[in-house]
Amino acid sequence: MSAIVEQLLAEGAKDALSSEGFTKTNSPKQLLKWMDNNLGYHGVSKGRIWTPAEVVAKGKGHCWETAELARVELERMGCRCKVVYLESEG
C-alpha cells in the first residue's frame, strides 16, 4: 500500500478510495477535463503539501499536490504512475 493511500485511510477518506475516487471520473481524459474545470493554482507557502482530499475540497493546489491527486486517480483507474520531483538550480 502506498504512503498516500495509508495517509488517506488514516484521515478517514475511505470513501475517496471507492471505485469513484475523489473526482468521480472514469478515464484519464475525463480526469484531465475535471482537473481543468475544477482546480485552480496556488503557491507553496503553506508549510506542507495537501492530500488529494484537501486539494479537491479546496478546489486548488500547487503542481506537486495536483500531480499526487492525478496519480492516485490514475492508479485507481488501473494506470501505473510515478510522480517525479525535479528542482532546478537558481
mmCIF file with all atom_site columns, C-alpha atoms in Angstrom:
data_model
loop_
_atom_site.group_PDB
_atom_site.id
_atom_site.type_symbol
_atom_site.label_atom_id
_atom_site.label_alt_id
_atom_site.label_comp_id
_atom_site.label_asym_id
_atom_site.label_entity_id
_atom_site.label_seq_id
_atom_site.pdbx_PDB_ins_code
_atom_site.Cartn_x
_atom_site.Cartn_y
_atom_site.Cartn_z
_atom_site.occupancy
_atom_site.B_iso_or_equiv
_atom_site.pdbx_formal_charge
_atom_site.auth_seq_id
_atom_site.auth_comp_id
_atom_site.auth_asym_id
_atom_site.auth_atom_id
_atom_site.pdbx_PDB_model_num
ATOM 1  C CA . MET A 1 1  ? 0.000   0.000  0.000   1.00 0.00 ? 1  MET A CA 1
ATOM 2  C CA . SER A 1 2  ? 1.426   3.400  -0.955  1.00 0.00 ? 2  SER A CA 1
ATOM 3  C CA . ALA A 1 3  ? 2.149   6.037  1.693   1.00 0.00 ? 3  ALA A CA 1
ATOM 4  C CA . ILE A 1 4  ? -0.514  8.373  0.304   1.00 0.00 ? 4  ILE A CA 1
ATOM 5  C CA . VAL A 1 5  ? -3.168  5.633  0.486   1.00 0.00 ? 5  VAL A CA 1
ATOM 6  C CA . GLU A 1 6  ? -2.142  4.863  4.077   1.00 0.00 ? 6  GLU A CA 1
ATOM 7  C CA . GLN A 1 7  ? -2.391  8.575  4.903   1.00 0.00 ? 7  GLN A CA 1
ATOM 8  C CA . LEU A 1 8  ? -5.830  8.831  3.315   1.00 0.00 ? 8  LEU A CA 1
ATOM 9  C CA . LEU A 1 9  ? -7.064  5.852  5.295   1.00 0.00 ? 9  LEU A CA 1
ATOM 10 C CA . ALA A 1 10 ? -5.665  7.359  8.496   1.00 0.00 ? 10 ALA A CA 1
ATOM 11 C CA . GLU A 1 11 ? -7.524  10.602 7.746   1.00 0.00 ? 11 GLU A CA 1
ATOM 12 C CA . GLY A 1 12 ? -10.811 8.781  7.240   1.00 0.00 ? 12 GLY A CA 1
ATOM 13 C CA . ALA A 1 13 ? -11.006 9.285  3.471   1.00 0.00 ? 13 ALA A CA 1
ATOM 14 C CA . LYS A 1 14 ? -12.127 5.711  2.815   1.00 0.00 ? 14 LYS A CA 1
ATOM 15 C CA . ASP A 1 15 ? -14.974 6.924  0.581   1.00 0.00 ? 15 ASP A CA 1
ATOM 16 C CA . ALA A 1 16 ? -12.443 8.550  -1.757  1.00 0.00 ? 16 ALA A CA 1
ATOM 17 C CA . LEU A 1 17 ? -10.772 5.180  -2.288  1.00 0.00 ? 17 LEU A CA 1
ATOM 18 C CA . SER A 1 18 ? -14.004 3.699  -3.624  1.00 0.00 ? 18 SER A CA 1
ATOM 19 C CA . SER A 1 19 ? -14.442 2.929  -7.296  1.00 0.00 ? 19 SER A CA 1
ATOM 20 C CA . GLU A 1 20 ? -15.490 6.567  -7.873  1.00 0.00 ? 20 GLU A CA 1
ATOM 21 C CA . GLY A 1 21 ? -12.394 8.104  -6.286  1.00 0.00 ? 21 GLY A CA 1
ATOM 22 C CA . PHE A 1 22 ? -12.129 11.797 -5.464  1.00 0.00 ? 22 PHE A CA 1
ATOM 23 C CA . THR A 1 23 ? -13.213 13.110 -8.856  1.00 0.00 ? 23 THR A CA 1
ATOM 24 C CA . LYS A 1 24 ? -15.802 10.522 -9.952  1.00 0.00 ? 24 LYS A CA 1
ATOM 25 C CA . THR A 1 25 ? -14.045 10.246 -13.334 1.00 0.00 ? 25 THR A CA 1
ATOM 26 C CA . ASN A 1 26 ? -13.589 7.018  -15.281 1.00 0.00 ? 26 ASN A CA 1
ATOM 27 C CA . SER A 1 27 ? -10.811 7.775  -17.766 1.00 0.00 ? 27 SER A CA 1
ATOM 28 C CA . PRO A 1 28 ? -7.588  9.810  -17.963 1.00 0.00 ? 28 PRO A CA 1
ATOM 29 C CA . LYS A 1 29 ? -9.282  12.169 -20.434 1.00 0.00 ? 29 LYS A CA 1
ATOM 30 C CA . GLN A 1 30 ? -12.202 12.767 -18.050 1.00 0.00 ? 30 GLN A CA 1
ATOM 31 C CA . LEU A 1 31 ? -9.751  13.296 -15.178 1.00 0.00 ? 31 LEU A CA 1
ATOM 32 C CA . LEU A 1 32 ? -7.807  15.982 -17.072 1.00 0.00 ? 32 LEU A CA 1
ATOM 33 C CA . LYS A 1 33 ? -11.044 17.744 -18.026 1.00 0.00 ? 33 LYS A CA 1
ATOM 34 C CA . TRP A 1 34 ? -12.263 17.561 -14.412 1.00 0.00 ? 34 TRP A CA 1
ATOM 35 C CA . MET A 1 35 ? -8.984  18.986 -13.109 1.00 0.00 ? 35 MET A CA 1
ATOM 36 C CA . ASP A 1 36 ? -9.031  21.774 -15.703 1.00 0.00 ? 36 ASP A CA 1
ATOM 37 C CA . ASN A 1 37 ? -12.609 22.723 -14.810 1.00 0.00 ? 37 ASN A CA 1
ATOM 38 C CA . ASN A 1 38 ? -12.404 22.331 -11.016 1.00 0.00 ? 38 ASN A CA 1
ATOM 39 C CA . LEU A 1 39 ? -8.898  23.147 -9.778  1.00 0.00 ? 39 LEU A CA 1
ATOM 40 C CA . GLY A 1 40 ? -7.054  26.438 -9.546  1.00 0.00 ? 40 GLY A CA 1
ATOM 41 C CA . TYR A 1 41 ? -3.352  27.003 -8.892  1.00 0.00 ? 41 TYR A CA 1
ATOM 42 C CA . HIS A 1 42 ? -1.761  28.486 -5.791  1.00 0.00 ? 42 HIS A CA 1
ATOM 43 C CA . GLY A 1 43 ? 1.774   28.773 -4.453  1.00 0.00 ? 43 GLY A CA 1
ATOM 44 C CA . VAL A 1 44 ? 3.697   26.639 -1.987  1.00 0.00 ? 44 VAL A CA 1
ATOM 45 C CA . SER A 1 45 ? 3.792   28.947 1.044   1.00 0.00 ? 45 SER A CA 1
ATOM 46 C CA . LYS A 1 46 ? 1.698   26.879 3.454   1.00 0.00 ? 46 LYS A CA 1
ATOM 47 C CA . GLY A 1 47 ? 4.398   24.668 5.005   1.00 0.00 ? 47 GLY A CA 1
ATOM 48 C CA . ARG A 1 48 ? 3.238   21.219 3.819   1.00 0.00 ? 48 ARG A CA 1
ATOM 49 C CA . ILE A 1 49 ? 1.635   19.616 0.810   1.00 0.00 ? 49 ILE A CA 1
ATOM 50 C CA . TRP A 1 50 ? -2.078  18.961 0.875   1.00 0.00 ? 50 TRP A CA 1
ATOM 51 C CA . THR A 1 51 ? -3.517  15.482 0.452   1.00 0.00 ? 51 THR A CA 1
ATOM 52 C CA . PRO A 1 52 ? -5.617  14.770 -2.640  1.00 0.00 ? 52 PRO A CA 1
ATOM 53 C CA . ALA A 1 53 ? -8.736  15.073 -0.459  1.00 0.00 ? 53 ALA A CA 1
ATOM 54 C CA . GLU A 1 54 ? -7.687  18.558 0.643   1.00 0.00 ? 54 GLU A CA 1
ATOM 55 C CA . VAL A 1 55 ? -6.920  19.623 -2.934  1.00 0.00 ? 55 VAL A CA 1
ATOM 56 C CA . VAL A 1 56 ? -10.389 18.545 -4.087  1.00 0.00 ? 56 VAL A CA 1
ATOM 57 C CA . ALA A 1 57 ? -12.106 20.128 -1.058  1.00 0.00 ? 57 ALA A CA 1
ATOM 58 C CA . LYS A 1 58 ? -10.269 23.448 -1.502  1.00 0.00 ? 58 LYS A CA 1
ATOM 59 C CA . GLY A 1 59 ? -10.519 23.445 -5.307  1.00 0.00 ? 59 GLY A CA 1
ATOM 60 C CA . LYS A 1 60 ? -6.871  24.389 -5.745  1.00 0.00 ? 60 LYS A CA 1
ATOM 61 C CA . GLY A 1 61 ? -3.354  23.090 -5.334  1.00 0.00 ? 61 GLY A CA 1
ATOM 62 C CA . HIS A 1 62 ? 0.196   23.579 -6.495  1.00 0.00 ? 62 HIS A CA 1
ATOM 63 C CA . CYS A 1 63 ? 1.975   21.395 -9.041  1.00 0.00 ? 63 CYS A CA 1
ATOM 64 C CA . TRP A 1 64 ? 3.075   18.616 -6.696  1.00 0.00 ? 64 TRP A CA 1
ATOM 65 C CA . GLU A 1 65 ? -0.313  18.394 -4.968  1.00 0.00 ? 65 GLU A CA 1
ATOM 66 C CA . THR A 1 66 ? -2.268  18.159 -8.207  1.00 0.00 ? 66 THR A CA 1
ATOM 67 C CA . ALA A 1 67 ? 0.247   15.632 -9.566  1.00 0.00 ? 67 ALA A CA 1
ATOM 68 C CA . GLU A 1 68 ? -0.390  13.456 -6.496  1.00 0.00 ? 68 GLU A CA 1
ATOM 69 C CA . LEU A 1 69 ? -4.147  13.790 -6.990  1.00 0.00 ? 69 LEU A CA 1
ATOM 70 C CA . ALA A 1 70 ? -3.761  12.742 -10.634 1.00 0.00 ? 70 ALA A CA 1
ATOM 71 C CA . ARG A 1 71 ? -1.511  9.818  -9.647  1.00 0.00 ? 71 ARG A CA 1
ATOM 72 C CA . VAL A 1 72 ? -3.979  8.495  -7.065  1.00 0.00 ? 72 VAL A CA 1
ATOM 73 C CA . GLU A 1 73 ? -6.885  8.803  -9.501  1.00 0.00 ? 73 GLU A CA 1
ATOM 74 C CA . LEU A 1 74 ? -4.969  7.240  -12.421 1.00 0.00 ? 74 LEU A CA 1
ATOM 75 C CA . GLU A 1 75 ? -3.830  4.336  -10.234 1.00 0.00 ? 75 GLU A CA 1
ATOM 76 C CA . ARG A 1 76 ? -7.479  3.792  -9.239  1.00 0.00 ? 76 ARG A CA 1
ATOM 77 C CA . MET A 1 77 ? -8.240  3.531  -12.984 1.00 0.00 ? 77 MET A CA 1
ATOM 78 C CA . GLY A 1 78 ? -5.528  0.895  -13.401 1.00 0.00 ? 78 GLY A CA 1
ATOM 79 C CA . CYS A 1 79 ? -2.766  3.107  -14.826 1.00 0.00 ? 79 CYS A CA 1
ATOM 80 C CA . ARG A 1 80 ? 0.768   2.729  -13.479 1.00 0.00 ? 80 ARG A CA 1
ATOM 81 C CA . CYS A 1 81 ? 2.153   6.120  -12.447 1.00 0.00 ? 81 CYS A CA 1
ATOM 82 C CA . LYS A 1 82 ? 5.125   7.750  -10.795 1.00 0.00 ? 82 LYS A CA 1
ATOM 83 C CA . VAL A 1 83 ? 5.453   11.341 -9.668  1.00 0.00 ? 83 VAL A CA 1
ATOM 84 C CA . VAL A 1 84 ? 8.964   12.716 -10.025 1.00 0.00 ? 84 VAL A CA 1
ATOM 85 C CA . TYR A 1 85 ? 10.040  15.917 -8.297  1.00 0.00 ? 85 TYR A CA 1
ATOM 86 C CA . LEU A 1 86 ? 12.673  17.920 -10.148 1.00 0.00 ? 86 LEU A CA 1
ATOM 87 C CA . GLU A 1 87 ? 14.209  21.088 -8.813  1.00 0.00 ? 87 GLU A CA 1
ATOM 88 C CA . SER A 1 88 ? 16.351  23.426 -10.889 1.00 0.00 ? 88 SER A CA 1
ATOM 89 C CA . GLU A 1 89 ? 19.282  25.432 -9.620  1.00 0.00 ? 89 GLU A CA 1
ATOM 90 C CA . GLY A 1 90 ? 18.941  29.184 -9.378  1.00 0.00 ? 90 GLY A CA 1
#
